[in-house]
Amino acid sequence: MTPRTTLRPRATAMLAAAAGLMMAASCTTDAPTEAADDTAEREDQLSEQCQEAVVPDLPELPPVAEGSGTQTVTGVDGEVDVPVAPQAALGMYTTDVDILAWLRYPLASSQPIRGDGGYTTFPCFFPQDALADVSTFANYPEYDYESVLLAEPDFILNGLGYDPDVVARLPEIAPTYSVDAFDGRSWMEHFEETAAALGRTEYYEEWKAIYDARVAEVAAAIEDPASITVAPVGYWEDQFQTGCYAGVECQVFADLGLTIAPTSLLNDREGEALSGEQLGKMDGIDYAFMIRGLGEEEDAVFQQLLDDAAQNPLWGDLDFVRNDGIVGYEFEMTFGSPSGQLAFLDVVEQALAS
């Protein structure tokens, strides 16, 4: 579930080999044709990957590169100098890419995605117009430093600041601002702090205004939201999890005036890990919002999860099971990013609006 993982060490020679490939690639004369092919391939991937997925209505996010020189920011590794107006920014994790787009950074020509969960390109809820000319490479659960190098970034935003190996290696490729975006605090706090540190608060405020306006629209469409009890419900490590994780789901629930299940608010909103014998603690939940992967294979995994849960008689007695209140949503939303927060609002609206 969590993006935290242990880095598998790779030899320095592999980076040197990637550098040679990068030099060779810079000599090609087929770039326009290849770019057109990449765009067409990505459109096909999105069409196949995002069937039945929630795709929010997002604004245009034209890149802004103003100013010159460097600025000093303080990351998990101390003070670092990063360019004020980079021309090719890269996000180390998928949520970092979304944040860069909303902060209006010009993006490097290639950006990371997850290599699992049914993803073949960017998450379905990402700002696709801003990413139209950007190719992808799998960079999680295993990190692909060669592809990071080949993307030729001049600035890296790294939200995986909990991993000291990643923090140490990325500055060898480009100036890097590393933060631990998965430290238990709300992703929105990290987004606001990152925008302030990089001198781009105005773009955070633009996003927040869009989010607040959308909250008002969705809240108006839900009849008596306080009478509806909701919870994020996940399953990993052989237990049902009810916590708010990076804060996406519970922030939306709270902003809409919905009632968050008590089990989700325990342990400073980390919720509970419930065994099969403890499922009764989810009694009274009207709607359970559950993450799921994309594509037929991941659909089968999700259905198998529900089938396995149904073997427990306590599961069938839960209100959200009896009343068809299980709401699946694209699992990358749960890690927290600007587009993901807006997309989850759409998920809730589709499930609860009258």
PDB file of C-alpha atoms in Angstrom, residues 31-218:
ATOM      1  CA  ALA A  31      12.406  12.846 -33.014  1.00  0.00           C
ATOM      2  CA  PRO A  32       9.229  14.354 -34.602  1.00  0.00           C
ATOM      3  CA  THR A  33       8.008  10.979 -35.852  1.00  0.00           C
ATOM      4  CA  GLU A  34       8.838   9.310 -32.564  1.00  0.00           C
ATOM      5  CA  ALA A  35       7.023  12.055 -30.626  1.00  0.00           C
ATOM      6  CA  ALA A  36       3.895  11.598 -32.745  1.00  0.00           C
ATOM      7  CA  ASP A  37       4.044   7.857 -32.250  1.00  0.00           C
ATOM      8  CA  ASP A  38       4.466   8.310 -28.489  1.00  0.00           C
ATOM      9  CA  THR A  39       1.436  10.632 -28.340  1.00  0.00           C
ATOM     10  CA  ALA A  40      -0.743   8.205 -30.268  1.00  0.00           C
ATOM     11  CA  GLU A  41       0.415   5.294 -28.132  1.00  0.00           C
ATOM     12  CA  ARG A  42      -0.348   7.184 -24.937  1.00  0.00           C
ATOM     13  CA  GLU A  43      -3.836   8.093 -26.142  1.00  0.00           C
ATOM     14  CA  ASP A  44      -4.464   4.402 -26.778  1.00  0.00           C
ATOM     15  CA  GLN A  45      -3.086   3.524 -23.349  1.00  0.00           C
ATOM     16  CA  LEU A  46      -5.319   6.091 -21.643  1.00  0.00           C
ATOM     17  CA  SER A  47      -8.358   4.879 -23.548  1.00  0.00           C
ATOM     18  CA  GLU A  48      -7.751   1.285 -22.506  1.00  0.00           C
ATOM     19  CA  GLN A  49      -6.509   1.982 -18.980  1.00  0.00           C
ATOM     20  CA  CYS A  50      -9.171   4.498 -18.004  1.00  0.00           C
ATOM     21  CA  GLN A  51     -12.385   2.768 -18.992  1.00  0.00           C
ATOM     22  CA  GLU A  52     -14.988   3.582 -16.318  1.00  0.00           C
ATOM     23  CA  ALA A  53     -12.430   5.692 -14.412  1.00  0.00           C
ATOM     24  CA  VAL A  54     -13.302   9.076 -12.926  1.00  0.00           C
ATOM     25  CA  VAL A  55     -11.759  11.869 -14.972  1.00  0.00           C
ATOM     26  CA  PRO A  56     -12.239  15.312 -13.392  1.00  0.00           C
ATOM     27  CA  ASP A  57     -12.724  18.519 -15.352  1.00  0.00           C
ATOM     28  CA  LEU A  58      -9.385  20.275 -14.858  1.00  0.00           C
ATOM     29  CA  PRO A  59      -8.228  23.713 -16.030  1.00  0.00           C
ATOM     30  CA  GLU A  60      -5.399  24.317 -18.443  1.00  0.00           C
ATOM     31  CA  LEU A  61      -2.070  24.499 -16.631  1.00  0.00           C
ATOM     32  CA  PRO A  62       0.370  26.345 -18.908  1.00  0.00           C
ATOM     33  CA  PRO A  63       3.963  26.150 -17.675  1.00  0.00           C
ATOM     34  CA  VAL A  64       5.575  29.248 -16.228  1.00  0.00           C
ATOM     35  CA  ALA A  65       9.351  29.715 -16.161  1.00  0.00           C
ATOM     36  CA  GLU A  66      10.093  33.200 -14.856  1.00  0.00           C
ATOM     37  CA  GLY A  67      13.206  34.513 -13.173  1.00  0.00           C
ATOM     38  CA  SER A  68      16.783  33.302 -13.170  1.00  0.00           C
ATOM     39  CA  GLY A  69      19.490  32.033 -10.893  1.00  0.00           C
ATOM     40  CA  THR A  70      18.982  29.755  -7.922  1.00  0.00           C
ATOM     41  CA  GLN A  71      17.121  29.784  -4.635  1.00  0.00           C
ATOM     42  CA  THR A  72      17.929  27.985  -1.405  1.00  0.00           C
ATOM     43  CA  VAL A  73      15.370  25.566   0.002  1.00  0.00           C
ATOM     44  CA  THR A  74      15.559  23.335   3.051  1.00  0.00           C
ATOM     45  CA  GLY A  75      14.722  19.699   2.451  1.00  0.00           C
ATOM     46  CA  VAL A  76      15.227  16.569   4.491  1.00  0.00           C
ATOM     47  CA  ASP A  77      18.919  16.698   3.565  1.00  0.00           C
ATOM     48  CA  GLY A  78      19.398  20.292   4.652  1.00  0.00           C
ATOM     49  CA  GLU A  79      19.810  23.419   2.549  1.00  0.00           C
ATOM     50  CA  VAL A  80      20.098  22.942  -1.208  1.00  0.00           C
ATOM     51  CA  ASP A  81      20.251  25.351  -4.126  1.00  0.00           C
ATOM     52  CA  VAL A  82      17.698  24.745  -6.869  1.00  0.00           C
ATOM     53  CA  PRO A  83      16.974  26.736 -10.034  1.00  0.00           C
ATOM     54  CA  VAL A  84      14.318  29.431  -9.814  1.00  0.00           C
ATOM     55  CA  ALA A  85      13.012  28.724 -13.303  1.00  0.00           C
ATOM     56  CA  PRO A  86      13.958  25.225 -14.435  1.00  0.00           C
ATOM     57  CA  GLN A  87      13.109  24.183 -17.973  1.00  0.00           C
ATOM     58  CA  ALA A  88      12.775  20.437 -17.397  1.00  0.00           C
ATOM     59  CA  ALA A  89      11.434  19.539 -13.949  1.00  0.00           C
ATOM     60  CA  LEU A  90      10.874  15.908 -12.968  1.00  0.00           C
ATOM     61  CA  GLY A  91       8.835  14.375 -10.155  1.00  0.00           C
ATOM     62  CA  MET A  92      10.351  11.308  -8.495  1.00  0.00           C
ATOM     63  CA  TYR A  93       6.987   9.811  -7.532  1.00  0.00           C
ATOM     64  CA  THR A  94       3.757  10.120  -9.503  1.00  0.00           C
ATOM     65  CA  THR A  95       2.200  12.585  -7.061  1.00  0.00           C
ATOM     66  CA  ASP A  96       5.270  14.811  -7.452  1.00  0.00           C
ATOM     67  CA  VAL A  97       4.579  15.042 -11.187  1.00  0.00           C
ATOM     68  CA  ASP A  98       1.040  16.255 -10.534  1.00  0.00           C
ATOM     69  CA  ILE A  99       2.280  18.834  -8.039  1.00  0.00           C
ATOM     70  CA  LEU A 100       4.841  20.134 -10.523  1.00  0.00           C
ATOM     71  CA  ALA A 101       2.142  20.508 -13.183  1.00  0.00           C
ATOM     72  CA  TRP A 102      -0.108  22.486 -10.842  1.00  0.00           C
ATOM     73  CA  LEU A 103       2.833  24.647  -9.730  1.00  0.00           C
ATOM     74  CA  ARG A 104       3.273  25.379 -13.441  1.00  0.00           C
ATOM     75  CA  TYR A 105       6.745  23.971 -13.909  1.00  0.00           C
ATOM     76  CA  PRO A 106       7.890  23.109 -17.436  1.00  0.00           C
ATOM     77  CA  LEU A 107       8.269  19.352 -17.334  1.00  0.00           C
ATOM     78  CA  ALA A 108      11.067  17.079 -18.483  1.00  0.00           C
ATOM     79  CA  SER A 109      10.139  15.071 -21.564  1.00  0.00           C
ATOM     80  CA  SER A 110       9.732  11.853 -19.578  1.00  0.00           C
ATOM     81  CA  GLN A 111       8.140  11.333 -16.151  1.00  0.00           C
ATOM     82  CA  PRO A 112       7.651   8.357 -13.797  1.00  0.00           C
ATOM     83  CA  ILE A 113       4.552   6.284 -13.229  1.00  0.00           C
ATOM     84  CA  ARG A 114       3.879   3.209 -11.127  1.00  0.00           C
ATOM     85  CA  GLY A 115       4.786  -0.120 -12.652  1.00  0.00           C
ATOM     86  CA  ASP A 116       1.938  -1.942 -10.894  1.00  0.00           C
ATOM     87  CA  GLY A 117      -1.788  -1.561 -10.287  1.00  0.00           C
ATOM     88  CA  GLY A 118      -2.631  -1.768 -13.969  1.00  0.00           C
ATOM     89  CA  TYR A 119      -0.867   1.473 -14.897  1.00  0.00           C
ATOM     90  CA  THR A 120       0.558   1.779 -18.395  1.00  0.00           C
ATOM     91  CA  THR A 121       0.614   5.588 -18.404  1.00  0.00           C
ATOM     92  CA  PHE A 122      -0.287   8.474 -16.078  1.00  0.00           C
ATOM     93  CA  PRO A 123      -3.200   8.122 -13.648  1.00  0.00           C
ATOM     94  CA  CYS A 124      -6.540   8.753 -15.326  1.00  0.00           C
ATOM     95  CA  PHE A 125      -7.286  11.828 -13.187  1.00  0.00           C
ATOM     96  CA  PHE A 126      -4.054  13.664 -14.044  1.00  0.00           C
ATOM     97  CA  PRO A 127      -4.040  16.885 -16.144  1.00  0.00           C
ATOM     98  CA  GLN A 128      -3.615  15.120 -19.474  1.00  0.00           C
ATOM     99  CA  ASP A 129      -3.327  18.318 -21.538  1.00  0.00           C
ATOM    100  CA  ALA A 130      -0.312  19.430 -19.514  1.00  0.00           C
ATOM    101  CA  LEU A 131       1.225  15.981 -19.999  1.00  0.00           C
ATOM    102  CA  ALA A 132       0.327  15.508 -23.669  1.00  0.00           C
ATOM    103  CA  ASP A 133       3.934  15.584 -24.888  1.00  0.00           C
ATOM    104  CA  VAL A 134       5.433  13.736 -21.932  1.00  0.00           C
ATOM    105  CA  SER A 135       6.381  10.063 -22.127  1.00  0.00           C
ATOM    106  CA  THR A 136       6.475   7.755 -19.107  1.00  0.00           C
ATOM    107  CA  PHE A 137       8.631   5.135 -17.451  1.00  0.00           C
ATOM    108  CA  ALA A 138       7.911   2.802 -14.544  1.00  0.00           C
ATOM    109  CA  ASN A 139       9.668   4.043 -11.418  1.00  0.00           C
ATOM    110  CA  TYR A 140       7.868   2.240  -8.612  1.00  0.00           C
ATOM    111  CA  PRO A 141       7.993  -0.173  -6.753  1.00  0.00           C
ATOM    112  CA  GLU A 142      11.560  -0.360  -8.145  1.00  0.00           C
ATOM    113  CA  TYR A 143      13.377   2.864  -8.931  1.00  0.00           C
ATOM    114  CA  ASP A 144      14.735   3.391 -12.426  1.00  0.00           C
ATOM    115  CA  TYR A 145      17.603   5.855 -12.070  1.00  0.00           C
ATOM    116  CA  GLU A 146      18.700   5.250 -15.649  1.00  0.00           C
ATOM    117  CA  SER A 147      15.390   6.589 -16.955  1.00  0.00           C
ATOM    118  CA  VAL A 148      15.531   9.526 -14.546  1.00  0.00           C
ATOM    119  CA  LEU A 149      18.928  10.392 -16.014  1.00  0.00           C
ATOM    120  CA  LEU A 150      17.738   9.947 -19.599  1.00  0.00           C
ATOM    121  CA  ALA A 151      14.894  12.405 -18.973  1.00  0.00           C
ATOM    122  CA  GLU A 152      17.585  15.108 -18.574  1.00  0.00           C
ATOM    123  CA  PRO A 153      15.922  17.021 -15.728  1.00  0.00           C
ATOM    124  CA  ASP A 154      17.356  20.275 -14.450  1.00  0.00           C
ATOM    125  CA  PHE A 155      15.300  20.068 -11.244  1.00  0.00           C
ATOM    126  CA  ILE A 156      13.780  17.128  -9.322  1.00  0.00           C
ATOM    127  CA  LEU A 157      10.965  17.229  -6.784  1.00  0.00           C
ATOM    128  CA  ASN A 158      11.280  14.146  -4.590  1.00  0.00           C
ATOM    129  CA  GLY A 159       8.448  13.321  -2.198  1.00  0.00           C
ATOM    130  CA  LEU A 160      10.134  10.063  -1.159  1.00  0.00           C
ATOM    131  CA  GLY A 161      12.292  11.829   1.399  1.00  0.00           C
ATOM    132  CA  TYR A 162      11.894   8.960   3.863  1.00  0.00           C
ATOM    133  CA  ASP A 163      14.341   6.898   1.757  1.00  0.00           C
ATOM    134  CA  PRO A 164      17.910   8.060   2.415  1.00  0.00           C
ATOM    135  CA  ASP A 165      19.274   6.230  -0.629  1.00  0.00           C
ATOM    136  CA  VAL A 166      16.931   8.114  -2.967  1.00  0.00           C
ATOM    137  CA  VAL A 167      17.726  11.401  -1.239  1.00  0.00           C
ATOM    138  CA  ALA A 168      21.474  10.782  -1.672  1.00  0.00           C
ATOM    139  CA  ARG A 169      21.402   9.621  -5.296  1.00  0.00           C
ATOM    140  CA  LEU A 170      19.092  12.083  -7.023  1.00  0.00           C
ATOM    141  CA  PRO A 171      21.375  15.160  -6.583  1.00  0.00           C
ATOM    142  CA  GLU A 172      23.943  13.285  -8.674  1.00  0.00           C
ATOM    143  CA  ILE A 173      21.507  13.707 -11.571  1.00  0.00           C
ATOM    144  CA  ALA A 174      20.049  17.195 -10.951  1.00  0.00           C
ATOM    145  CA  PRO A 175      19.381  19.687  -8.129  1.00  0.00           C
ATOM    146  CA  THR A 176      16.764  18.025  -5.936  1.00  0.00           C
ATOM    147  CA  TYR A 177      14.269  19.232  -3.356  1.00  0.00           C
ATOM    148  CA  SER A 178      13.500  16.222  -1.148  1.00  0.00           C
ATOM    149  CA  VAL A 179      10.608  16.128   1.328  1.00  0.00           C
ATOM    150  CA  ASP A 180       8.955  13.266   3.176  1.00  0.00           C
ATOM    151  CA  ALA A 181       5.467  13.584   1.726  1.00  0.00           C
ATOM    152  CA  PHE A 182       4.345  10.397   3.495  1.00  0.00           C
ATOM    153  CA  ASP A 183       5.138  11.255   7.100  1.00  0.00           C
ATOM    154  CA  GLY A 184       1.557  10.925   8.349  1.00  0.00           C
ATOM    155  CA  ARG A 185       0.565  14.545   7.826  1.00  0.00           C
ATOM    156  CA  SER A 186      -1.998  15.649   5.250  1.00  0.00           C
ATOM    157  CA  TRP A 187      -0.672  15.789   1.713  1.00  0.00           C
ATOM    158  CA  MET A 188      -2.270  19.248   1.438  1.00  0.00           C
ATOM    159  CA  GLU A 189       0.066  20.589   4.107  1.00  0.00           C
ATOM    160  CA  HIS A 190       3.020  19.302   2.105  1.00  0.00           C
ATOM    161  CA  PHE A 191       1.640  20.807  -1.099  1.00  0.00           C
ATOM    162  CA  GLU A 192       1.242  24.236   0.511  1.00  0.00           C
ATOM    163  CA  GLU A 193       4.685  24.069   2.127  1.00  0.00           C
ATOM    164  CA  THR A 194       6.336  22.962  -1.119  1.00  0.00           C
ATOM    165  CA  ALA A 195       4.697  25.797  -3.044  1.00  0.00           C
ATOM    166  CA  ALA A 196       5.872  28.314  -0.437  1.00  0.00           C
ATOM    167  CA  ALA A 197       9.424  26.953  -0.352  1.00  0.00           C
ATOM    168  CA  LEU A 198       9.691  27.165  -4.146  1.00  0.00           C
ATOM    169  CA  GLY A 199       8.164  30.634  -4.380  1.00  0.00           C
ATOM    170  CA  ARG A 200       4.989  29.449  -6.136  1.00  0.00           C
ATOM    171  CA  THR A 201       2.334  29.997  -3.492  1.00  0.00           C
ATOM    172  CA  GLU A 202       0.061  31.763  -5.981  1.00  0.00           C
ATOM    173  CA  TYR A 203      -0.430  28.499  -7.857  1.00  0.00           C
ATOM    174  CA  TYR A 204      -1.270  26.606  -4.680  1.00  0.00           C
ATOM    175  CA  GLU A 205      -3.835  29.307  -3.906  1.00  0.00           C
ATOM    176  CA  GLU A 206      -5.295  28.994  -7.415  1.00  0.00           C
ATOM    177  CA  TRP A 207      -5.735  25.258  -6.881  1.00  0.00           C
ATOM    178  CA  LYS A 208      -7.245  25.796  -3.402  1.00  0.00           C
ATOM    179  CA  ALA A 209      -9.805  28.238  -4.813  1.00  0.00           C
ATOM    180  CA  ILE A 210     -10.814  25.674  -7.447  1.00  0.00           C
ATOM    181  CA  TYR A 211     -11.069  22.969  -4.790  1.00  0.00           C
ATOM    182  CA  ASP A 212     -13.129  25.098  -2.408  1.00  0.00           C
ATOM    183  CA  ALA A 213     -15.552  26.073  -5.182  1.00  0.00           C
ATOM    184  CA  ARG A 214     -15.940  22.437  -6.190  1.00  0.00           C
ATOM    185  CA  VAL A 215     -16.569  21.428  -2.553  1.00  0.00           C
ATOM    186  CA  ALA A 216     -19.425  23.921  -2.403  1.00  0.00           C
ATOM    187  CA  GLU A 217     -20.944  22.476  -5.597  1.00  0.00           C
ATOM    188  CA  VAL A 218     -20.758  18.878  -4.420  1.00  0.00           C
TER     189      VAL A 218
END
